[in-house]
Amino acid sequence: MKDKVVGKVKEETGKLTGNEELEIKGKIQQGVGKAREVVEDVKDNVLDKANDIVDDMTDKE
């Protein structure tokens, strides 16, 4: 979340000041933040599924 917020601030600051490099860096940082969120969501889903499988296997014993 932090990367997305900081990236947005950089992007808007770049737009307001005419600093194209800062604007682009902000957009990139927002993308990194979004990618991290997606990876975290996938990781959580995989762990949940793995735990479900383990629970199912231990319930059968």
PDB file of C-alpha atoms in Angstrom:
ATOM      1  CA  MET A   1       0.000   0.000   0.000  1.00  0.00           C
ATOM      2  CA  LYS A   2       2.850   2.361   0.875  1.00  0.00           C
ATOM      3  CA  ASP A   3       4.358   2.103  -2.619  1.00  0.00           C
ATOM      4  CA  LYS A   4       1.030   2.964  -4.225  1.00  0.00           C
ATOM      5  CA  VAL A   5       0.517   6.040  -2.047  1.00  0.00           C
ATOM      6  CA  VAL A   6       4.076   7.317  -2.362  1.00  0.00           C
ATOM      7  CA  GLY A   7       3.986   6.611  -6.086  1.00  0.00           C
ATOM      8  CA  LYS A   8       0.772   8.582  -6.496  1.00  0.00           C
ATOM      9  CA  VAL A   9       2.273  11.525  -4.615  1.00  0.00           C
ATOM     10  CA  LYS A  10       5.353  11.434  -6.864  1.00  0.00           C
ATOM     11  CA  GLU A  11       3.205  11.191  -9.981  1.00  0.00           C
ATOM     12  CA  GLU A  12       1.020  14.142  -9.017  1.00  0.00           C
ATOM     13  CA  THR A  13       4.020  16.201  -7.899  1.00  0.00           C
ATOM     14  CA  GLY A  14       5.669  15.480 -11.226  1.00  0.00           C
ATOM     15  CA  LYS A  15       2.545  16.569 -13.087  1.00  0.00           C
ATOM     16  CA  LEU A  16       2.234  19.789 -11.097  1.00  0.00           C
ATOM     17  CA  THR A  17       5.896  20.721 -11.460  1.00  0.00           C
ATOM     18  CA  GLY A  18       6.295  19.556 -15.037  1.00  0.00           C
ATOM     19  CA  ASN A  19       8.866  16.977 -13.940  1.00  0.00           C
ATOM     20  CA  GLU A  20       8.184  14.121 -16.342  1.00  0.00           C
ATOM     21  CA  GLU A  21      10.854  11.891 -14.776  1.00  0.00           C
ATOM     22  CA  LEU A  22       9.265  12.167 -11.322  1.00  0.00           C
ATOM     23  CA  GLU A  23       5.840  11.513 -12.810  1.00  0.00           C
ATOM     24  CA  ILE A  24       7.092   8.342 -14.517  1.00  0.00           C
ATOM     25  CA  LYS A  25       8.890   7.177 -11.370  1.00  0.00           C
ATOM     26  CA  GLY A  26       5.637   7.641  -9.475  1.00  0.00           C
ATOM     27  CA  LYS A  27       3.709   5.552 -11.982  1.00  0.00           C
ATOM     28  CA  ILE A  28       6.336   2.820 -11.790  1.00  0.00           C
ATOM     29  CA  GLN A  29       6.252   2.835  -7.994  1.00  0.00           C
ATOM     30  CA  GLN A  30       2.469   2.506  -8.079  1.00  0.00           C
ATOM     31  CA  GLY A  31       2.836  -0.492 -10.381  1.00  0.00           C
ATOM     32  CA  VAL A  32       5.331  -2.070  -8.002  1.00  0.00           C
ATOM     33  CA  GLY A  33       2.894  -1.552  -5.147  1.00  0.00           C
ATOM     34  CA  LYS A  34       0.070  -3.178  -7.084  1.00  0.00           C
ATOM     35  CA  ALA A  35       2.301  -6.114  -8.053  1.00  0.00           C
ATOM     36  CA  ARG A  36       3.265  -6.643  -4.415  1.00  0.00           C
ATOM     37  CA  GLU A  37      -0.399  -6.693  -3.420  1.00  0.00           C
ATOM     38  CA  VAL A  38      -1.200  -9.265  -6.107  1.00  0.00           C
ATOM     39  CA  VAL A  39       1.715 -11.476  -5.048  1.00  0.00           C
ATOM     40  CA  GLU A  40       0.612 -11.261  -1.414  1.00  0.00           C
ATOM     41  CA  ASP A  41      -2.961 -12.200  -2.364  1.00  0.00           C
ATOM     42  CA  VAL A  42      -1.756 -15.186  -4.394  1.00  0.00           C
ATOM     43  CA  LYS A  43       0.493 -16.298  -1.544  1.00  0.00           C
ATOM     44  CA  ASP A  44      -2.399 -16.086   0.915  1.00  0.00           C
ATOM     45  CA  ASN A  45      -4.666 -18.073  -1.407  1.00  0.00           C
ATOM     46  CA  VAL A  46      -2.057 -20.800  -1.897  1.00  0.00           C
ATOM     47  CA  LEU A  47      -1.486 -21.079   1.843  1.00  0.00           C
ATOM     48  CA  ASP A  48      -5.236 -21.255   2.471  1.00  0.00           C
ATOM     49  CA  LYS A  49      -5.634 -24.046  -0.092  1.00  0.00           C
ATOM     50  CA  ALA A  50      -2.636 -25.932   1.307  1.00  0.00           C
ATOM     51  CA  ASN A  51      -4.082 -25.681   4.812  1.00  0.00           C
ATOM     52  CA  ASP A  52      -7.449 -26.924   3.531  1.00  0.00           C
ATOM     53  CA  ILE A  53      -5.758 -29.948   1.953  1.00  0.00           C
ATOM     54  CA  VAL A  54      -3.849 -30.717   5.151  1.00  0.00           C
ATOM     55  CA  ASP A  55      -7.042 -30.359   7.180  1.00  0.00           C
ATOM     56  CA  ASP A  56      -8.903 -32.697   4.815  1.00  0.00           C
ATOM     57  CA  MET A  57      -6.130 -35.276   5.042  1.00  0.00           C
ATOM     58  CA  THR A  58      -5.976 -35.167   8.840  1.00  0.00           C
ATOM     59  CA  ASP A  59      -9.771 -35.402   9.108  1.00  0.00           C
ATOM     60  CA  LYS A  60      -9.715 -38.678   7.147  1.00  0.00           C
ATOM     61  CA  GLU A  61      -7.314 -40.331   9.584  1.00  0.00           C
TER      62      GLU A  61
END
